[in-house]
PDB file of C-alpha atoms and ligand atoms in Angstrom:
ATOM      1  CA  MET A   1      -0.007   0.048   0.058  1.00  0.00           C
ATOM      2  CA  ARG A   2       1.277   3.515  -0.820  1.00  0.00           C
ATOM      3  CA  VAL A   3       0.687   6.094   1.762  1.00  0.00           C
ATOM      4  CA  LEU A   4       0.607   9.998   0.911  1.00  0.00           C
ATOM      5  CA  VAL A   5       1.955  12.024   3.878  1.00  0.00           C
ATOM      6  CA  VAL A   6       1.174  15.912   3.782  1.00  0.00           C
ATOM      7  CA  THR A   7       3.240  18.340   5.941  1.00  0.00           C
ATOM      8  CA  ALA A   8       3.171  22.073   5.830  1.00  0.00           C
ATOM      9  CA  VAL A   9       6.888  22.780   5.474  1.00  0.00           C
ATOM     10  CA  PRO A  10       9.760  21.084   3.783  1.00  0.00           C
ATOM     11  CA  VAL A  11      11.694  20.501   6.827  1.00  0.00           C
ATOM     12  CA  GLU A  12       8.753  18.610   8.236  1.00  0.00           C
ATOM     13  CA  ARG A  13       8.688  16.578   4.858  1.00  0.00           C
ATOM     14  CA  ASP A  14      12.337  15.999   5.357  1.00  0.00           C
ATOM     15  CA  ALA A  15      12.005  14.722   8.805  1.00  0.00           C
ATOM     16  CA  VAL A  16       9.567  11.912   7.525  1.00  0.00           C
ATOM     17  CA  THR A  17      11.706  10.692   4.412  1.00  0.00           C
ATOM     18  CA  ARG A  18      14.594  10.751   6.636  1.00  0.00           C
ATOM     19  CA  ALA A  19      13.205   7.733   8.457  1.00  0.00           C
ATOM     20  CA  PHE A  20      13.653   5.672   5.332  1.00  0.00           C
ATOM     21  CA  THR A  21      16.421   7.321   3.260  1.00  0.00           C
ATOM     22  CA  ASP A  22      18.644  10.449   3.075  1.00  0.00           C
ATOM     23  CA  GLU A  23      17.936  10.418  -0.654  1.00  0.00           C
ATOM     24  CA  PRO A  24      13.982  10.475  -1.646  1.00  0.00           C
ATOM     25  CA  GLN A  25      13.292   9.857  -5.077  1.00  0.00           C
ATOM     26  CA  ILE A  26      11.629  13.495  -6.438  1.00  0.00           C
ATOM     27  CA  LEU A  27       8.505  13.206  -8.456  1.00  0.00           C
ATOM     28  CA  ASP A  28       7.058  16.200  -9.988  1.00  0.00           C
ATOM     29  CA  VAL A  29       3.315  15.750 -10.495  1.00  0.00           C
ATOM     30  CA  PRO A  30       0.823  18.774 -11.472  1.00  0.00           C
ATOM     31  CA  GLY A  31       0.303  20.930  -8.294  1.00  0.00           C
ATOM     32  CA  ALA A  32       2.728  19.076  -6.159  1.00  0.00           C
ATOM     33  CA  GLU A  33       6.330  17.872  -5.568  1.00  0.00           C
ATOM     34  CA  LEU A  34       6.426  14.309  -4.244  1.00  0.00           C
ATOM     35  CA  HIS A  35       9.383  12.962  -2.247  1.00  0.00           C
ATOM     36  CA  ARG A  36       9.046   9.070  -2.412  1.00  0.00           C
ATOM     37  CA  ALA A  37      10.820   7.130   0.389  1.00  0.00           C
ATOM     38  CA  GLY A  38       9.910   3.670   0.488  1.00  0.00           C
ATOM     39  CA  ALA A  39       5.965   3.349   0.499  1.00  0.00           C
ATOM     40  CA  PHE A  40       5.611   6.805   1.307  1.00  0.00           C
ATOM     41  CA  ASP A  41       5.144   9.759  -0.946  1.00  0.00           C
ATOM     42  CA  VAL A  42       5.688  12.997   0.944  1.00  0.00           C
ATOM     43  CA  VAL A  43       4.513  16.657  -0.022  1.00  0.00           C
ATOM     44  CA  ALA A  44       5.000  19.834   1.875  1.00  0.00           C
ATOM     45  CA  GLY A  45       1.836  21.240   1.055  1.00  0.00           C
ATOM     46  CA  GLY A  46       2.044  24.839   2.817  1.00  0.00           C
ATOM     47  CA  ALA A  47       0.615  26.059   6.145  1.00  0.00           C
ATOM     48  CA  GLY A  48      -2.848  26.264   6.814  1.00  0.00           C
ATOM     49  CA  PRO A  49      -6.134  24.009   5.954  1.00  0.00           C
ATOM     50  CA  ALA A  50      -6.421  25.503   2.449  1.00  0.00           C
ATOM     51  CA  SER A  51      -3.193  24.823   1.118  1.00  0.00           C
ATOM     52  CA  ALA A  52      -3.205  21.391   2.930  1.00  0.00           C
ATOM     53  CA  ALA A  53      -6.367  20.537   0.958  1.00  0.00           C
ATOM     54  CA  ALA A  54      -4.991  21.840  -2.283  1.00  0.00           C
ATOM     55  CA  ALA A  55      -1.765  20.031  -2.075  1.00  0.00           C
ATOM     56  CA  ALA A  56      -3.594  16.629  -1.012  1.00  0.00           C
ATOM     57  CA  ALA A  57      -6.227  16.917  -3.713  1.00  0.00           C
ATOM     58  CA  PHE A  58      -3.557  17.261  -6.170  1.00  0.00           C
ATOM     59  CA  ALA A  59      -1.144  14.584  -5.072  1.00  0.00           C
ATOM     60  CA  LEU A  60      -4.188  12.115  -4.627  1.00  0.00           C
ATOM     61  CA  ALA A  61      -5.620  12.989  -8.259  1.00  0.00           C
ATOM     62  CA  SER A  62      -2.029  12.586  -9.781  1.00  0.00           C
ATOM     63  CA  GLY A  63      -2.063   9.063  -9.936  1.00  0.00           C
ATOM     64  CA  ALA A  64       1.301   8.675  -8.402  1.00  0.00           C
ATOM     65  CA  GLY A  65       0.025   6.414  -5.804  1.00  0.00           C
ATOM     66  CA  ALA A  66      -0.736   3.719  -8.448  1.00  0.00           C
ATOM     67  CA  GLU A  67       2.139   0.926  -7.962  1.00  0.00           C
ATOM     68  CA  VAL A  68       3.788   0.128 -11.115  1.00  0.00           C
ATOM     69  CA  GLY A  69       5.761  -3.090 -12.342  1.00  0.00           C
ATOM     70  CA  PRO A  70       5.406  -6.662 -12.570  1.00  0.00           C
ATOM     71  CA  GLY A  71       2.326  -7.973 -10.659  1.00  0.00           C
ATOM     72  CA  ALA A  72       1.382  -4.688  -9.295  1.00  0.00           C
ATOM     73  CA  GLY A  73      -2.211  -3.473  -9.549  1.00  0.00           C
ATOM     74  CA  ALA A  74      -3.300   0.207 -10.376  1.00  0.00           C
ATOM     75  CA  GLU A  75      -4.097   0.814  -6.573  1.00  0.00           C
ATOM     76  CA  PRO A  76      -4.545   4.288  -5.599  1.00  0.00           C
ATOM     77  CA  TYR A  77      -3.115   5.783  -2.364  1.00  0.00           C
ATOM     78  CA  GLY A  78      -4.326   3.510   0.427  1.00  0.00           C
ATOM     79  CA  LEU A  79      -3.942   5.976   3.359  1.00  0.00           C
ATOM     80  CA  VAL A  80      -3.293   9.834   3.789  1.00  0.00           C
ATOM     81  CA  VAL A  81      -1.423  11.261   6.767  1.00  0.00           C
ATOM     82  CA  SER A  82      -1.386  14.891   7.829  1.00  0.00           C
ATOM     83  CA  ALA A  83       1.935  15.068   9.654  1.00  0.00           C
ATOM     84  CA  GLY A  84       4.211  17.560  11.285  1.00  0.00           C
ATOM     85  CA  ILE A  85       4.862  19.580  14.265  1.00  0.00           C
ATOM     86  CA  GLY A  86       1.987  21.055  16.500  1.00  0.00           C
ATOM     87  CA  GLY A  87       1.064  22.629  19.738  1.00  0.00           C
ATOM     88  CA  GLY A  88       0.277  20.437  22.716  1.00  0.00           C
ATOM     89  CA  PHE A  89      -2.410  21.016  25.232  1.00  0.00           C
ATOM     90  CA  ALA A  90      -0.945  20.842  28.892  1.00  0.00           C
ATOM     91  CA  PRO A  91      -0.735  18.570  30.763  1.00  0.00           C
ATOM     92  CA  ASP A  92      -1.878  15.717  28.364  1.00  0.00           C
ATOM     93  CA  ALA A  93       0.484  16.404  25.533  1.00  0.00           C
ATOM     94  CA  PRO A  94       3.890  17.861  26.719  1.00  0.00           C
ATOM     95  CA  VAL A  95       6.667  19.210  24.307  1.00  0.00           C
ATOM     96  CA  GLY A  96       8.471  16.299  23.042  1.00  0.00           C
ATOM     97  CA  SER A  97       5.472  13.807  22.798  1.00  0.00           C
ATOM     98  CA  LEU A  98       3.661  12.547  19.898  1.00  0.00           C
ATOM     99  CA  VAL A  99      -0.026  12.557  19.155  1.00  0.00           C
ATOM    100  CA  VAL A 100      -2.112  10.462  16.932  1.00  0.00           C
ATOM    101  CA  ALA A 101      -5.660  11.859  16.258  1.00  0.00           C
ATOM    102  CA  SER A 102      -8.488   9.900  17.244  1.00  0.00           C
ATOM    103  CA  GLY A 103     -10.557  12.970  15.579  1.00  0.00           C
ATOM    104  CA  ILE A 104      -9.601  15.652  13.414  1.00  0.00           C
ATOM    105  CA  VAL A 105     -11.660  18.640  14.050  1.00  0.00           C
ATOM    106  CA  ALA A 106     -12.004  22.025  12.453  1.00  0.00           C
ATOM    107  CA  ALA A 107     -12.293  24.254  15.661  1.00  0.00           C
ATOM    108  CA  ASP A 108     -12.663  27.631  14.252  1.00  0.00           C
ATOM    109  CA  LEU A 109     -15.118  26.795  11.194  1.00  0.00           C
ATOM    110  CA  GLY A 110     -18.192  28.483  11.999  1.00  0.00           C
ATOM    111  CA  ALA A 111     -19.803  31.763  12.990  1.00  0.00           C
ATOM    112  CA  GLU A 112     -19.012  34.276  16.034  1.00  0.00           C
ATOM    113  CA  THR A 113     -22.377  35.213  17.683  1.00  0.00           C
ATOM    114  CA  PRO A 114     -23.334  37.284  20.769  1.00  0.00           C
ATOM    115  CA  ASP A 115     -23.306  33.926  22.398  1.00  0.00           C
ATOM    116  CA  GLY A 116     -20.435  32.654  21.526  1.00  0.00           C
ATOM    117  CA  PHE A 117     -18.788  30.406  18.825  1.00  0.00           C
ATOM    118  CA  VAL A 118     -21.478  28.353  16.777  1.00  0.00           C
ATOM    119  CA  PRO A 119     -19.765  25.384  14.764  1.00  0.00           C
ATOM    120  CA  VAL A 120     -20.434  25.165  11.070  1.00  0.00           C
ATOM    121  CA  THR A 121     -22.689  22.026  11.411  1.00  0.00           C
ATOM    122  CA  ALA A 122     -25.133  24.120  13.849  1.00  0.00           C
ATOM    123  CA  LEU A 123     -25.432  26.567  11.058  1.00  0.00           C
ATOM    124  CA  GLY A 124     -26.900  23.714   8.960  1.00  0.00           C
ATOM    125  CA  PHE A 125     -23.899  22.896   6.611  1.00  0.00           C
ATOM    126  CA  GLY A 126     -20.549  21.681   6.444  1.00  0.00           C
ATOM    127  CA  ARG A 127     -18.963  19.337   8.764  1.00  0.00           C
ATOM    128  CA  GLU A 128     -16.240  19.832  11.606  1.00  0.00           C
ATOM    129  CA  ARG A 129     -14.956  16.564  12.371  1.00  0.00           C
ATOM    130  CA  PHE A 130     -13.412  13.406  10.598  1.00  0.00           C
ATOM    131  CA  VAL A 131     -12.752  10.106  12.396  1.00  0.00           C
ATOM    132  CA  PRO A 132      -9.741   8.414  11.209  1.00  0.00           C
ATOM    133  CA  PRO A 133      -9.565   4.375  11.506  1.00  0.00           C
ATOM    134  CA  PRO A 134     -10.019   3.652  15.150  1.00  0.00           C
ATOM    135  CA  GLY A 135      -8.004   0.363  14.752  1.00  0.00           C
ATOM    136  CA  LEU A 136      -5.045   1.895  13.021  1.00  0.00           C
ATOM    137  CA  VAL A 137      -5.045   4.909  15.406  1.00  0.00           C
ATOM    138  CA  ARG A 138      -4.835   2.355  18.325  1.00  0.00           C
ATOM    139  CA  ASP A 139      -1.949   0.236  16.585  1.00  0.00           C
ATOM    140  CA  VAL A 140       0.034   3.336  15.433  1.00  0.00           C
ATOM    141  CA  ALA A 141      -0.337   4.756  18.905  1.00  0.00           C
ATOM    142  CA  ALA A 142       1.121   1.524  20.495  1.00  0.00           C
ATOM    143  CA  ALA A 143       3.809   1.091  18.150  1.00  0.00           C
ATOM    144  CA  THR A 144       5.233   4.615  18.608  1.00  0.00           C
ATOM    145  CA  GLY A 145       4.185   5.434  22.118  1.00  0.00           C
ATOM    146  CA  ALA A 146       1.763   8.400  21.103  1.00  0.00           C
ATOM    147  CA  LEU A 147      -1.070   9.883  22.993  1.00  0.00           C
ATOM    148  CA  THR A 148      -4.281   9.558  21.214  1.00  0.00           C
ATOM    149  CA  GLY A 149      -6.810  12.081  21.323  1.00  0.00           C
ATOM    150  CA  GLU A 150      -8.522  15.006  18.915  1.00  0.00           C
ATOM    151  CA  VAL A 151      -6.390  17.237  16.983  1.00  0.00           C
ATOM    152  CA  LEU A 152      -7.932  20.621  16.161  1.00  0.00           C
ATOM    153  CA  THR A 153      -7.419  22.356  13.046  1.00  0.00           C
ATOM    154  CA  VAL A 154      -7.009  26.214  13.557  1.00  0.00           C
ATOM    155  CA  SER A 155      -6.087  28.923  11.178  1.00  0.00           C
ATOM    156  CA  THR A 156      -4.667  31.175  13.711  1.00  0.00           C
ATOM    157  CA  VAL A 157      -2.073  29.643  16.092  1.00  0.00           C
ATOM    158  CA  THR A 158      -3.379  29.957  19.476  1.00  0.00           C
ATOM    159  CA  GLY A 159      -1.427  32.709  21.567  1.00  0.00           C
ATOM    160  CA  SER A 160      -3.226  33.201  24.840  1.00  0.00           C
ATOM    161  CA  ALA A 161      -4.101  31.349  27.896  1.00  0.00           C
ATOM    162  CA  GLY A 162      -7.692  32.463  27.225  1.00  0.00           C
ATOM    163  CA  ARG A 163      -7.993  31.124  23.777  1.00  0.00           C
ATOM    164  CA  ALA A 164      -6.557  27.663  24.866  1.00  0.00           C
ATOM    165  CA  ALA A 165      -8.607  27.575  27.669  1.00  0.00           C
ATOM    166  CA  ALA A 166     -11.937  28.192  25.511  1.00  0.00           C
ATOM    167  CA  LEU A 167     -10.610  25.651  22.867  1.00  0.00           C
ATOM    168  CA  ARG A 168     -10.187  23.006  25.659  1.00  0.00           C
ATOM    169  CA  THR A 169     -13.752  23.754  27.107  1.00  0.00           C
ATOM    170  CA  ALA A 170     -15.236  23.395  23.518  1.00  0.00           C
ATOM    171  CA  HIS A 171     -13.212  20.455  22.776  1.00  0.00           C
ATOM    172  CA  PRO A 172     -12.638  18.545  26.078  1.00  0.00           C
ATOM    173  CA  HIS A 173     -10.928  15.602  24.387  1.00  0.00           C
ATOM    174  CA  ALA A 174      -8.508  17.919  22.366  1.00  0.00           C
ATOM    175  CA  VAL A 175      -4.648  16.942  22.940  1.00  0.00           C
ATOM    176  CA  ALA A 176      -3.155  19.360  20.457  1.00  0.00           C
ATOM    177  CA  GLU A 177      -3.608  21.866  17.517  1.00  0.00           C
ATOM    178  CA  ALA A 178      -2.126  22.468  14.146  1.00  0.00           C
ATOM    179  CA  MET A 179      -3.312  24.144  11.035  1.00  0.00           C
ATOM    180  CA  GLU A 180      -3.645  21.374   8.320  1.00  0.00           C
ATOM    181  CA  GLY A 181      -5.376  18.170   9.528  1.00  0.00           C
ATOM    182  CA  PHE A 182      -9.055  19.210   8.701  1.00  0.00           C
ATOM    183  CA  GLY A 183      -7.913  20.340   5.227  1.00  0.00           C
ATOM    184  CA  VAL A 184      -5.993  16.954   4.265  1.00  0.00           C
ATOM    185  CA  ALA A 185      -9.158  15.160   5.642  1.00  0.00           C
ATOM    186  CA  GLU A 186     -11.409  16.873   3.371  1.00  0.00           C
ATOM    187  CA  ALA A 187      -9.472  16.234   0.507  1.00  0.00           C
ATOM    188  CA  ALA A 188      -9.163  12.294   1.378  1.00  0.00           C
ATOM    189  CA  GLU A 189     -12.834  12.063   2.223  1.00  0.00           C
ATOM    190  CA  ARG A 190     -13.608  12.929  -1.538  1.00  0.00           C
ATOM    191  CA  LEU A 191     -11.649   9.905  -2.676  1.00  0.00           C
ATOM    192  CA  ARG A 192     -12.830   7.804   0.166  1.00  0.00           C
ATOM    193  CA  VAL A 193      -9.189   7.447   1.223  1.00  0.00           C
ATOM    194  CA  PRO A 194      -8.878   6.853   5.198  1.00  0.00           C
ATOM    195  CA  VAL A 195      -6.713   9.630   6.612  1.00  0.00           C
ATOM    196  CA  LEU A 196      -4.538   9.882  10.034  1.00  0.00           C
ATOM    197  CA  GLU A 197      -3.130  12.893  11.677  1.00  0.00           C
ATOM    198  CA  ILE A 198       0.300  12.560  13.502  1.00  0.00           C
ATOM    199  CA  ARG A 199       1.826  15.588  15.519  1.00  0.00           C
ATOM    200  CA  ALA A 200       5.219  15.735  17.382  1.00  0.00           C
ATOM    201  CA  VAL A 201       4.614  18.481  19.907  1.00  0.00           C
ATOM    202  CA  SER A 202       7.041  21.527  19.538  1.00  0.00           C
ATOM    203  CA  ASN A 203       5.268  23.961  21.896  1.00  0.00           C
ATOM    204  CA  ALA A 204       2.623  24.300  24.142  1.00  0.00           C
ATOM    205  CA  VAL A 205      -0.644  25.760  23.245  1.00  0.00           C
ATOM    206  CA  GLY A 206      -1.263  28.878  25.207  1.00  0.00           C
ATOM    207  CA  PRO A 207       0.849  32.167  25.539  1.00  0.00           C
ATOM    208  CA  ARG A 208       2.981  32.794  22.476  1.00  0.00           C
ATOM    209  CA  ASP A 209       6.738  32.155  23.257  1.00  0.00           C
ATOM    210  CA  ARG A 210       8.384  31.350  19.825  1.00  0.00           C
ATOM    211  CA  ASN A 211      11.826  30.896  21.721  1.00  0.00           C
ATOM    212  CA  ALA A 212      10.418  28.021  23.687  1.00  0.00           C
ATOM    213  CA  TRP A 213       9.361  26.167  20.541  1.00  0.00           C
ATOM    214  CA  ARG A 214      11.510  22.920  20.408  1.00  0.00           C
ATOM    215  CA  ILE A 215      11.262  22.369  16.870  1.00  0.00           C
ATOM    216  CA  GLY A 216      14.511  20.241  16.476  1.00  0.00           C
ATOM    217  CA  ASP A 217      13.390  17.806  19.050  1.00  0.00           C
ATOM    218  CA  ALA A 218       9.749  17.653  17.640  1.00  0.00           C
ATOM    219  CA  LEU A 219      11.163  16.955  14.003  1.00  0.00           C
ATOM    220  CA  ALA A 220      13.265  14.045  15.609  1.00  0.00           C
ATOM    221  CA  ALA A 221      10.587  12.630  17.074  1.00  0.00           C
ATOM    222  CA  LEU A 222       8.468  12.566  13.884  1.00  0.00           C
ATOM    223  CA  THR A 223      11.202  10.928  12.012  1.00  0.00           C
ATOM    224  CA  GLU A 224      11.579   8.270  14.973  1.00  0.00           C
ATOM    225  CA  ALA A 225       7.593   7.525  14.770  1.00  0.00           C
ATOM    226  CA  PHE A 226       7.624   7.078  10.966  1.00  0.00           C
ATOM    227  CA  GLY A 227      10.619   4.652  11.302  1.00  0.00           C
ATOM    228  CA  LYS A 228       8.015   2.519  13.463  1.00  0.00           C
ATOM    229  CA  LEU A 229       5.043   2.732  10.863  1.00  0.00           C
ATOM    230  CA  THR A 230       5.780   0.313   8.328  1.00  0.00           C
ATOM    231  CA  PRO A 231       5.013  -2.922  10.113  1.00  0.00           C
ATOM    232  CA  VAL A 232       1.812  -1.440  11.432  1.00  0.00           C
ATOM    233  CA  LEU A 233       0.713  -0.456   7.887  1.00  0.00           C
ATOM    234  CA  GLU A 234       1.659  -3.983   6.619  1.00  0.00           C
ATOM    235  CA  GLY A 235      -0.772  -5.741   9.205  1.00  0.00           C
ATOM    236  CA  TRP A 236      -3.541  -3.292   8.624  1.00  0.00           C
ATOM    237  CA  THR A 237      -6.820  -4.411   7.174  1.00  0.00           C
ATOM    238  CA  THR A 238      -8.443  -1.496   5.504  1.00  0.00           C
ATOM    239  CA  PRO A 239     -12.285  -2.762   4.822  1.00  0.00           C
ATOM    240  CA  HIS A 240     -12.679  -3.442   8.687  1.00  0.00           C
ATOM    241  CA  ASP A 241     -11.333  -0.478  10.091  1.00  0.00           C
ATOM    242  CA  ARG A 242     -12.904   2.441   7.951  1.00  0.00           C
ATOM    243  CA  HIS A 243     -13.298   6.157   9.154  1.00  0.00           C
ATOM    244  CA  ARG A 244     -16.629   7.479   9.643  1.00  0.00           C
TER     245      ARG A 244
HETATM  246  O1  LIG B   1      10.953  28.008  11.927  1.00  0.00           O
HETATM  247  C1  LIG B   1      11.238  26.841  11.800  1.00  0.00           C
HETATM  248  O2  LIG B   1      12.542  26.486  11.738  1.00  0.00           O
HETATM  249  C2  LIG B   1      10.172  25.871  11.547  1.00  0.00           C
HETATM  250  C3  LIG B   1      10.634  24.395  11.474  1.00  0.00           C
HETATM  251  C4  LIG B   1       9.563  23.624  11.257  1.00  0.00           C
HETATM  252  C5  LIG B   1       8.262  24.059  11.220  1.00  0.00           C
HETATM  253  C6  LIG B   1       8.073  25.396  11.267  1.00  0.00           C
HETATM  254  C7  LIG B   1       6.624  25.895  11.521  1.00  0.00           C
HETATM  255  O3  LIG B   1       6.499  26.766  11.946  1.00  0.00           O
HETATM  256  C8  LIG B   1       5.511  24.807  11.003  1.00  0.00           C
HETATM  257  C9  LIG B   1       4.124  25.549  11.114  1.00  0.00           C
HETATM  258  C10 LIG B   1       3.321  24.199  11.302  1.00  0.00           C
HETATM  259  O4  LIG B   1       3.414  23.737  12.536  1.00  0.00           O
HETATM  260  C11 LIG B   1       2.231  23.581  13.112  1.00  0.00           C
HETATM  261  N1  LIG B   1       2.000  24.166  14.272  1.00  0.00           N
HETATM  262  C12 LIG B   1       3.280  23.988  15.209  1.00  0.00           C
HETATM  263  N2  LIG B   1       2.734  24.546  16.560  1.00  0.00           N
HETATM  264  C13 LIG B   1       1.635  24.888  16.267  1.00  0.00           C
HETATM  265  C14 LIG B   1       0.624  25.450  17.400  1.00  0.00           C
HETATM  266  O5  LIG B   1       0.834  25.670  18.484  1.00  0.00           O
HETATM  267  N3  LIG B   1      -0.657  26.005  16.818  1.00  0.00           N
HETATM  268  C15 LIG B   1      -1.044  25.666  15.593  1.00  0.00           C
HETATM  269  N4  LIG B   1      -0.119  24.968  14.673  1.00  0.00           N
HETATM  270  C16 LIG B   1       1.055  24.650  14.983  1.00  0.00           C
HETATM  271  C17 LIG B   1       1.097  23.943  12.279  1.00  0.00           C
HETATM  272  O6  LIG B   1       0.667  22.936  11.401  1.00  0.00           O
HETATM  273  C18 LIG B   1       1.962  24.792  11.180  1.00  0.00           C
HETATM  274  O7  LIG B   1       1.690  24.689   9.715  1.00  0.00           O
HETATM  275  C19 LIG B   1       8.824  26.327  11.803  1.00  0.00           C
END
């Protein structure tokens, strides 16, 4: 099974491919540059849900997921993974920890009203959550030592204790936030490809302190996690474990 991984920035992409090789094969497909390492095609699609959705959609539609060669079928990608660094909610997800999303949630998609934030579904359209395959989430977490919980997709990085508290009140099962997961999930859903989100925690969600971000440590944790994924994916039986 070929896996598409979507990161925001090139250093995250390279942290993923480094788990397998120092010299990934580079494939230019319309709208995306795929770095191929083993079963993983990795694209740095840009920051934010819109960039991530566009990059994921182009890569998925490119046909690059089709295996070629003797005995191979024309299989599309079997899994899409939104991956990178992220902010962790204290105390559950400390800096340096790894998170696998049990739910991928659009936390700021909706409307502000005098009574507070109203999610898009309460407005009568759209969706606010994708649920990755539960068995795969469990197995990836077990193999990598990751925590599981909801990962919020936000368009604005949280920068205050008040906003962090409000997000946790609205999403009590949230353990992390990042900016791409929901966009990747939207693209994957259109082709009925299962989706995962894996985040290495580089900073705490809360008052902005860019100097405290531990990006190098988080990128190393991401590399280590992807190095442990191959046996998990080889043992995964997709039809029995679909997302909802
Ligand atoms: O400055 C650098 O060297 C650097 C290296 C790697 C990545 C970055 C980024 O800024 C990545 C942005 C990416 O990270 C996610 N992220 C990380 N922390 C948070 C957060 O607290 N809240 C939301 N998103 C976060 C996010 O997915 C960004 O797209 C810089």
